[in-house]
Short mmCIF file of C-alpha atoms in Angstrom, two decimals:
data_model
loop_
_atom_site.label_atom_id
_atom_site.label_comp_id
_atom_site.label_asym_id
_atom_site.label_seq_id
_atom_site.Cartn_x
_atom_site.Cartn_y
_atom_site.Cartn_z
CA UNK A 1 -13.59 -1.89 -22.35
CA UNK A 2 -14.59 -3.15 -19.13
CA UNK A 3 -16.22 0.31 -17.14
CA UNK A 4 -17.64 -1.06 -13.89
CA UNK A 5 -17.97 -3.77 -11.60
CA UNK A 6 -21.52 -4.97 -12.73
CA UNK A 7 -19.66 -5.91 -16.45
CA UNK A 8 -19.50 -9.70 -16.81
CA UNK A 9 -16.35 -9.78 -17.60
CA UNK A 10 -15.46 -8.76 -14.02
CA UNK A 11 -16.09 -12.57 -13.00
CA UNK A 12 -12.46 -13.14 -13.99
CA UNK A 13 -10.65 -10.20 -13.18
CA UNK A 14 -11.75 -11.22 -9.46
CA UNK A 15 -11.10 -15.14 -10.27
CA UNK A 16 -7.45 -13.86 -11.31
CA UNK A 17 -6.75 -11.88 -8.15
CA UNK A 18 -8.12 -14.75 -6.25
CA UNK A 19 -5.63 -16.90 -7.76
CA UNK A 20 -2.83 -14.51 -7.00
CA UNK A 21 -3.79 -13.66 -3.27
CA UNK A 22 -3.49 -17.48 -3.04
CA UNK A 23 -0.47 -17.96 -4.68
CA UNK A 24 -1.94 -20.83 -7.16
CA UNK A 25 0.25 -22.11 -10.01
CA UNK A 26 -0.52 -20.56 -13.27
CA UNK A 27 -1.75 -22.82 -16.25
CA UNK A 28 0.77 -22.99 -19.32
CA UNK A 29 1.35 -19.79 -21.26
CA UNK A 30 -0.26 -17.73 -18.62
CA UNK A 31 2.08 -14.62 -17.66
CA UNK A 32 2.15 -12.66 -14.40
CA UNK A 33 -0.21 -9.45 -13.27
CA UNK A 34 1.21 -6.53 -15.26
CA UNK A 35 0.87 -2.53 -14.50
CA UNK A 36 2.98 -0.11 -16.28
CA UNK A 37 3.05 3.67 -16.36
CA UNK A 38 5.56 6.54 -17.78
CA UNK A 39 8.95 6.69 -15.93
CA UNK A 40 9.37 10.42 -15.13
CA UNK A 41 11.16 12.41 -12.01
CA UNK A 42 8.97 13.36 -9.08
CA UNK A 43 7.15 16.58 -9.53
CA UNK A 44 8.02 19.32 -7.08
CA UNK A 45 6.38 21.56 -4.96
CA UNK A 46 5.53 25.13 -6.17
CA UNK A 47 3.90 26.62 -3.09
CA UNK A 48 5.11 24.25 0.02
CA UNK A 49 2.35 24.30 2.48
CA UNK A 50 0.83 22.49 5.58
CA UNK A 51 -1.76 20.10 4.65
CA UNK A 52 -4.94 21.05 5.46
CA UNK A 53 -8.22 19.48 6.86
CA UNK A 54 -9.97 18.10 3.81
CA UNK A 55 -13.29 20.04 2.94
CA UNK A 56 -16.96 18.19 3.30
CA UNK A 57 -17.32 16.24 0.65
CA UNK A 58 -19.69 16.92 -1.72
CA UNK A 59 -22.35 13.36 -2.88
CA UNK A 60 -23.56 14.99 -6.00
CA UNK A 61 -20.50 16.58 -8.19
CA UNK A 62 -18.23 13.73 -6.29
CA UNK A 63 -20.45 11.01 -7.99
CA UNK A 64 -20.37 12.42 -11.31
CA UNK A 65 -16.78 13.02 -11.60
CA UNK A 66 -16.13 9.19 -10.57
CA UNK A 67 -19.02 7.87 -13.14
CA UNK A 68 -17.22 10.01 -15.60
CA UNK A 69 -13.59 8.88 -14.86
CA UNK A 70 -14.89 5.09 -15.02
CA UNK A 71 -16.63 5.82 -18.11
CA UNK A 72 -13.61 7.10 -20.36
CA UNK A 73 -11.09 5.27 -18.58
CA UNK A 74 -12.58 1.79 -17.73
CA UNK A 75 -11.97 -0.04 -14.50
CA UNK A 76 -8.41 -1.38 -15.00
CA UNK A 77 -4.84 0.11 -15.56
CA UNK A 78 -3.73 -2.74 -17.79
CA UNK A 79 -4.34 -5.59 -15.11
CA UNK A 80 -4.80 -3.94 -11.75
CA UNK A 81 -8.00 -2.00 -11.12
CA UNK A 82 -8.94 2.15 -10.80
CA UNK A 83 -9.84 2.78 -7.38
CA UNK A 84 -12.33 5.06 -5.57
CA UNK A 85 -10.61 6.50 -2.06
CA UNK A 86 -11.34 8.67 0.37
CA UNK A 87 -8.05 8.11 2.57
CA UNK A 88 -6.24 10.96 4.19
CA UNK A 89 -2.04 10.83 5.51
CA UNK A 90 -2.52 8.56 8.67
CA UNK A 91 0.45 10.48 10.99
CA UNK A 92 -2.64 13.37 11.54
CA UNK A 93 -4.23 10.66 13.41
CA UNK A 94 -1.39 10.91 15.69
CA UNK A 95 -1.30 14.84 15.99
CA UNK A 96 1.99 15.10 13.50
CA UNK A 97 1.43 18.45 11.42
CA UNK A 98 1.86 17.30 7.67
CA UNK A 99 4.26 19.44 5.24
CA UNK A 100 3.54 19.01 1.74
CA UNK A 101 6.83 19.88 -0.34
CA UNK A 102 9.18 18.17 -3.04
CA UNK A 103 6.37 16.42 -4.31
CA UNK A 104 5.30 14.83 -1.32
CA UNK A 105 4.40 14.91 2.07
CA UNK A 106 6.22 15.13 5.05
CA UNK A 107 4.95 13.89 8.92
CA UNK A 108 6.66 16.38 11.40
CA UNK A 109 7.61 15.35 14.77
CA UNK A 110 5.29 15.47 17.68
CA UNK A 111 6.31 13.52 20.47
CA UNK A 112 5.53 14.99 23.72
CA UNK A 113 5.89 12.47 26.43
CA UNK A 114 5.41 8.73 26.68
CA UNK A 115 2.10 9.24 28.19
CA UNK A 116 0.86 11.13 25.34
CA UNK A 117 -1.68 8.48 23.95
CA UNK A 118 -2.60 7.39 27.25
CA UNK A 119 -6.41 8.42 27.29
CA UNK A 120 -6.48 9.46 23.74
CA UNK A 121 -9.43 8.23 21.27
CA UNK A 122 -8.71 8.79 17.98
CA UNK A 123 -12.51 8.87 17.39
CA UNK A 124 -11.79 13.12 18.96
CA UNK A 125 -9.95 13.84 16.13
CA UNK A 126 -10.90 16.08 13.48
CA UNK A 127 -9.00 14.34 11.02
CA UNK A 128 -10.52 10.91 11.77
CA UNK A 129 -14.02 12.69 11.85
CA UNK A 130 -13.47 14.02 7.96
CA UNK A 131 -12.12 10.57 6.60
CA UNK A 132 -15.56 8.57 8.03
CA UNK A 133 -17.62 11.87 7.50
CA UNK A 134 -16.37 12.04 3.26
CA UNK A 135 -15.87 8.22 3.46
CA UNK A 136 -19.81 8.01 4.11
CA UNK A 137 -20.88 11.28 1.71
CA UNK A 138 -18.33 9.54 -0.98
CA UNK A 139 -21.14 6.30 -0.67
CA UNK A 140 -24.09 8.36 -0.66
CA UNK A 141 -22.89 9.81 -4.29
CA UNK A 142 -21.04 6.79 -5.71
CA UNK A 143 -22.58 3.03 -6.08
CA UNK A 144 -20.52 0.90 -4.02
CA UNK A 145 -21.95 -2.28 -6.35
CA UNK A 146 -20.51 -0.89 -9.17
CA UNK A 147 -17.42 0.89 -8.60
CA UNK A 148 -14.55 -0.27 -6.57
CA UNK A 149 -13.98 1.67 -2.88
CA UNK A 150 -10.35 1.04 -1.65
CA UNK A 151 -9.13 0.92 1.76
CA UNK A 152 -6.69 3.27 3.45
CA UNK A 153 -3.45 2.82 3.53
CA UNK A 154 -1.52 3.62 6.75
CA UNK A 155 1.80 3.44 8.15
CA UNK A 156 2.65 0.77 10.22
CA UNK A 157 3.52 1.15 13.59
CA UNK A 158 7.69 2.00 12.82
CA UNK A 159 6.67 4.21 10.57
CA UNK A 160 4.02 6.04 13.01
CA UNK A 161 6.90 6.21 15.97
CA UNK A 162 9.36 7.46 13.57
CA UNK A 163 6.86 10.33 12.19
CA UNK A 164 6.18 10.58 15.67
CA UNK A 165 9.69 11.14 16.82
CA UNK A 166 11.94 10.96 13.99
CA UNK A 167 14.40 8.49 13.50
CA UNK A 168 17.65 9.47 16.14
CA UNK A 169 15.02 9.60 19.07
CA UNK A 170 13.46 6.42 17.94
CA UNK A 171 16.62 4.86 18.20
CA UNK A 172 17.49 6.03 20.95
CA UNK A 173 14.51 4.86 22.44
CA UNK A 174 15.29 1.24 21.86
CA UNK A 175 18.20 1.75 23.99
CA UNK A 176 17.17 4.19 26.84
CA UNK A 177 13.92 3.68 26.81
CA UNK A 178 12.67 0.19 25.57
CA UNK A 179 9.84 -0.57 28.02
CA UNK A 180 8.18 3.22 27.26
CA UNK A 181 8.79 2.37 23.37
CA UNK A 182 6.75 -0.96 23.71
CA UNK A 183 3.86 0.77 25.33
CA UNK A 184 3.81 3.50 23.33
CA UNK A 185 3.90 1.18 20.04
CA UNK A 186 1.04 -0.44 21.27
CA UNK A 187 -0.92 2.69 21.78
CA UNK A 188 -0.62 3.70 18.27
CA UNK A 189 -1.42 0.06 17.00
CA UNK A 190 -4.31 0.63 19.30
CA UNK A 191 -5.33 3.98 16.93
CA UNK A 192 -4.22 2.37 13.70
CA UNK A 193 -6.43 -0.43 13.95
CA UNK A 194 -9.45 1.49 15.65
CA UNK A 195 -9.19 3.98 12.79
CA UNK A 196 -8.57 1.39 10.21
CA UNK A 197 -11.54 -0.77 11.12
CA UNK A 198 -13.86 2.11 11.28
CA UNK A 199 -13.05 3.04 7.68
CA UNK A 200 -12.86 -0.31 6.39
CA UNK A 201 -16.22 -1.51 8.14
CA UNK A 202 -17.94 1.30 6.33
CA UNK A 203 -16.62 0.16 3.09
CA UNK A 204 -19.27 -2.30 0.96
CA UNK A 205 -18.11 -5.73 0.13
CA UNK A 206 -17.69 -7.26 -3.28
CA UNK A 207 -17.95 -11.13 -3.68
CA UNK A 208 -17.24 -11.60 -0.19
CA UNK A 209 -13.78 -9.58 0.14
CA UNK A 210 -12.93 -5.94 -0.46
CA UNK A 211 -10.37 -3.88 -2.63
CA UNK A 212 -6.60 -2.66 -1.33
CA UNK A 213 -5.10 0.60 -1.93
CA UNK A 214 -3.20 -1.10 -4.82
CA UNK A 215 -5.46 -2.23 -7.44
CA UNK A 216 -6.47 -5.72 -6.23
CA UNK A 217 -9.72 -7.27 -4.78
CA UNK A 218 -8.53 -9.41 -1.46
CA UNK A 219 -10.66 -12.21 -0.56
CA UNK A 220 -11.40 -10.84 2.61
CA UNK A 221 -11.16 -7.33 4.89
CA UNK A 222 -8.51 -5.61 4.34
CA UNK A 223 -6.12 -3.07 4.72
CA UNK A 224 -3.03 -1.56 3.38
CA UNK A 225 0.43 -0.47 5.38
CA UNK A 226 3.76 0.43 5.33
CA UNK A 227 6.78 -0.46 7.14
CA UNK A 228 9.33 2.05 5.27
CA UNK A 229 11.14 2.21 8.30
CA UNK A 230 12.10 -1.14 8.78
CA UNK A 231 15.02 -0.47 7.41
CA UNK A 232 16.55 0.82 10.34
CA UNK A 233 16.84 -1.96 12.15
CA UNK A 234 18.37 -5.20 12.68
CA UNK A 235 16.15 -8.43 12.39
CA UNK A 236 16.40 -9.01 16.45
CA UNK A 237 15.52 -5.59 17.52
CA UNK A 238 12.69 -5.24 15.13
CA UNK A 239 11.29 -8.46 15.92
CA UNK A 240 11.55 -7.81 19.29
CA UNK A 241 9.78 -4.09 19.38
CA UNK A 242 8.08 -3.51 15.82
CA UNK A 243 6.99 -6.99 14.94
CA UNK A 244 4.20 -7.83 17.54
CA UNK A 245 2.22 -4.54 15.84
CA UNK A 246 2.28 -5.89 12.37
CA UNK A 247 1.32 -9.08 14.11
CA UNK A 248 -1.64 -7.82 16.03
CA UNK A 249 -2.50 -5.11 12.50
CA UNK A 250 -3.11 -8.53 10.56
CA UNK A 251 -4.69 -9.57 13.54
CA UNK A 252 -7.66 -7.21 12.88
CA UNK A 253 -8.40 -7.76 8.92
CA UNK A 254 -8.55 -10.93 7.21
CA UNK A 255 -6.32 -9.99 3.97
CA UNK A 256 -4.36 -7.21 5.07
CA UNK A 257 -1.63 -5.86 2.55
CA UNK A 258 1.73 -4.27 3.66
CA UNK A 259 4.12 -1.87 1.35
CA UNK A 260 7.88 -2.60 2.07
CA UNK A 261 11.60 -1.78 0.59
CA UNK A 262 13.85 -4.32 -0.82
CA UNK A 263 16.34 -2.10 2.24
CA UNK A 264 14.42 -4.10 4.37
CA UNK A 265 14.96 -7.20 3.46
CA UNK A 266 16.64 -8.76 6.65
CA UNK A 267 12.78 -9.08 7.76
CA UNK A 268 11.65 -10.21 4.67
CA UNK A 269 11.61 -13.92 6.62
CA UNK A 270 9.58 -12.40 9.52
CA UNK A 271 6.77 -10.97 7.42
CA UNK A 272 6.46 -14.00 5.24
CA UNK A 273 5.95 -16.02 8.02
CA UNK A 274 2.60 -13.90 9.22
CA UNK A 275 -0.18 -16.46 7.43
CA UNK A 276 -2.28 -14.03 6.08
CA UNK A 277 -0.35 -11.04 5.18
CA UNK A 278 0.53 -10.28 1.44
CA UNK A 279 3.25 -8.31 0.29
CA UNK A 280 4.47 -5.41 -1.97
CA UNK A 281 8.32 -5.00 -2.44
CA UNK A 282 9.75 -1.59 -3.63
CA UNK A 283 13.07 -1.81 -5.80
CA UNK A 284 14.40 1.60 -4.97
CA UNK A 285 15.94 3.44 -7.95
CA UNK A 286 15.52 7.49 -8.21
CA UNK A 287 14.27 8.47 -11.57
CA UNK A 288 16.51 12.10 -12.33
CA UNK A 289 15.06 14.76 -14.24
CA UNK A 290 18.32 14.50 -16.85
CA UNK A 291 16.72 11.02 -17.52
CA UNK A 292 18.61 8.29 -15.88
CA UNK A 293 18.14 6.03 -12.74
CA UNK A 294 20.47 5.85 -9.93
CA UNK A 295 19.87 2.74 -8.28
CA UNK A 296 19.21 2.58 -4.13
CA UNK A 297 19.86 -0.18 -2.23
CA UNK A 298 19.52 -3.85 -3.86
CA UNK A 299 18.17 -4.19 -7.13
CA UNK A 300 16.79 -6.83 -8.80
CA UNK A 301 19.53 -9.16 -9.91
CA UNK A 302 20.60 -9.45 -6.08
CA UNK A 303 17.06 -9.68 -4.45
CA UNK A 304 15.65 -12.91 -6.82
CA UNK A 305 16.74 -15.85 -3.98
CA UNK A 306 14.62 -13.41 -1.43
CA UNK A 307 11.69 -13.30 -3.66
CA UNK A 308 11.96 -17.20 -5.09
CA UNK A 309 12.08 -17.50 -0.99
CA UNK A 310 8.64 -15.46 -0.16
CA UNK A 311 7.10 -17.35 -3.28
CA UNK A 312 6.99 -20.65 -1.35
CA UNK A 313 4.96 -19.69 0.98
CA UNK A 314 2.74 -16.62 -0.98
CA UNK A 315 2.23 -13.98 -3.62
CA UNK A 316 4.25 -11.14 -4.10
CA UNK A 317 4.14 -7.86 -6.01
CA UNK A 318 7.30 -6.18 -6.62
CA UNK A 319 7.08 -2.11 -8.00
CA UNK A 320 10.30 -0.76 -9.82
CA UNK A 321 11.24 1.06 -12.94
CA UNK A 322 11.44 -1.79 -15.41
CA UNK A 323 13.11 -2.36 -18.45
CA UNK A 324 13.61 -5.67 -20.37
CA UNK A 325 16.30 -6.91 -19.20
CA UNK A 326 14.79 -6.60 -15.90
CA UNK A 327 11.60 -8.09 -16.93
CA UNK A 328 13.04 -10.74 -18.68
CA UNK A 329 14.89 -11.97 -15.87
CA UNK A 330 11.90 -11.66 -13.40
CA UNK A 331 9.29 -13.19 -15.29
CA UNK A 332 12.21 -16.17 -16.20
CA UNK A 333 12.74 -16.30 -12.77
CA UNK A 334 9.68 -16.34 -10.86
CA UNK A 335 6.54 -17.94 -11.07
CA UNK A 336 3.46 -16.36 -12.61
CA UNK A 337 0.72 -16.98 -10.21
CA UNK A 338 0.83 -14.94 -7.37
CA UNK A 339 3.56 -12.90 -9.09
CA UNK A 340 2.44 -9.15 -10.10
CA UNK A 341 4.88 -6.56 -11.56
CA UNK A 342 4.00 -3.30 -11.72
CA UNK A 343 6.00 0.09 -11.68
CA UNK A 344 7.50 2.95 -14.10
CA UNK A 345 8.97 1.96 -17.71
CA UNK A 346 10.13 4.10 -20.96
CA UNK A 347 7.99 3.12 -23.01
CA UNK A 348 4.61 1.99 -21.42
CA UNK A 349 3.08 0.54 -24.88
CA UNK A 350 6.31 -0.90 -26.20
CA UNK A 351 6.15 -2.60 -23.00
CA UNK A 352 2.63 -4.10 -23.03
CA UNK A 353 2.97 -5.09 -26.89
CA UNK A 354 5.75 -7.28 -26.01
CA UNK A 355 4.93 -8.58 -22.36
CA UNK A 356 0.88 -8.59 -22.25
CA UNK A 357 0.29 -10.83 -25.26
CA UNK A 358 -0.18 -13.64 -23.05
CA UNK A 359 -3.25 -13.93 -20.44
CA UNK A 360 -2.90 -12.92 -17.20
CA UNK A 361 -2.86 -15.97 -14.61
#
């Protein structure tokens, strides 16, 4: 078992991502990047509560705990790697009071005005000042040679405005108030990528690149972000007020990594076409505590000439809850290099025994 980064064997784990980041043709009999956990129901919430300024980090017990996890765990989850973070929910960094309930967490509103971020440095607030504070104490107690440190991952800039204001006023917006939208979008860009870079410069680099939020080493800076909300809008609009933020996000980070939903697919075109961006897809299903999914939006079956489509051009990694027949037709279907699959299945080991015979590409 491979248990840090100074193992020998690490040399191709990072040649493999390498390949996939750029998309390279896999050699005969080589399968795609596999990552596989239990399919069960999101937990809920017992005791719903505000999320709360993370406490000082500790160097000394935080350390241990990580040299422990590596050490009975290893550094990979079947082909993607354990990470080390020290991220916090990026809509604080915006002033949106965070609920955390049904399992999750939940950004609530705080638009004020359309001036609101008008002399505002991100660098005042509290929350930003715990993530580089811990970030830095998280270094002092952990080698950064040895174990992998992952970037944050924050929500793009349709996601920020709609935590900010909630998806009927953001709407709204485009209509009523689209030059006040614009500006504001590129005030929050502005804090996303001043908090972003701060984080990430802090982070050491491995081999010339550093690691994302999901289990890959980018040749290069990077970051990870989501664009959840994309969904709401057409391809015109969105490439009209949204897209110029992604644009100027990848702007600022070599590698730079972006979460998405096969709901929004009708910009699947747009965010291919930004060089240097890779891409996660999300094949929405809901996983019911009786045991059964119940699909959301396009699965699969319908969303293979959209993915055969972004494989042209560059790698892809699609999450879902798998079964066979589903990973049958994907790995049939798509290339292996650049092509990970990763996501929620039945029977994890059934799984690997069958599908992870083969090397990786």
């Amino acid at each position: 078992m491979i248990r840090d980064l100074t193992d020998p064997g690490v040399d191709e784990i990072i040649e493999r991502y390498r390949r996939y980041w750029n998309n390279e043709e896999a050699e005969e009999g080589n399968r795609s990047l596999f990552q596989f956990n239990p399919a069960r129901p999101m937990g809920d919430t017992p005791d719903p509560h505000p999320l709360e300024l993370p406490p000082l980090l500790d160097p000394f017990p935080f350390g241990e705990g990580i040299r422990r996890s590596y050490e009975e765990h290893g550094l990979l989850n079947d082909d993607l790697l354990r990470m080390v973070g020290t991220g916090i929910t990026s809509e604080v960094l915006i002033g949106c009071r965070v609920a955390v309930r049904a399992g999750t967490h939940w950004a609530e509103p705080a638009f004020v005005d359309w001036k609101q971020f008008d002399d505002y440095r991100v660098e005042d607030n509290p929350w930003f000042q715990r993530l580089i504070e811990n970030t830095k104490r998280a270094l002092d107690g952990v080698d950064g040679e040895r174990y992998p440190f992952s970037c944050m991952a924050f929500r793009g800039a349709v996601d920020m405005a709609e935590a900010l204001m909630k998806g009927e006023r953001l709407c709204a917006a485009i209509v009523d108030h689209p030059q006040q939208l614009k500006d504001l979008l590129a005030r929050i860009t502005d804090i996303t990528i001043a908090a972003a870079r701060a984080h990430s410069d802090l982070l050491p680099r491995f081999r010339g690149g550093q690691f994302n939020s999901y289990g890959t080493w980018a040749p290069g800076s990077t970051v990870t972000f989501t664009l959840d909300g994309g969904c709401l809008f057409s391809p015109a609009v969105y490439e009209e007020f949204f897209l110029p933020c992604d644009r100027r996000l990848c702007e600022a980070f070599e590698r730079p990594f972006v979460h998405l939903h096969a709901a929004s697919r009708q910009h699947f075109v747009a965010w291919t076409e930004i060089p240097n961006l890779g891409l996660q897809c999300v094949i929405d299903q809901a996983w019911l505590p009786e045991g059964r999914n119940l699909p959301i939006g396009p699965q699969l079956p319908e969303l293979l000439a959209d993915f055969k489509q972004i494989r042209q051009t560059k790698s892809l990694m699609i999450y879902g809850y798998w079964n066979e027949e589903w990973l049958d037709l994907a790995t049939a279907e798509l290339a292996a290099g650049g092509c990970a699959i990763n996501g929620m299945v039945d029977d994890p080991q059934a799984i690997r025994q069958k599908y992870m015979q083969m090397p990786a590409a």
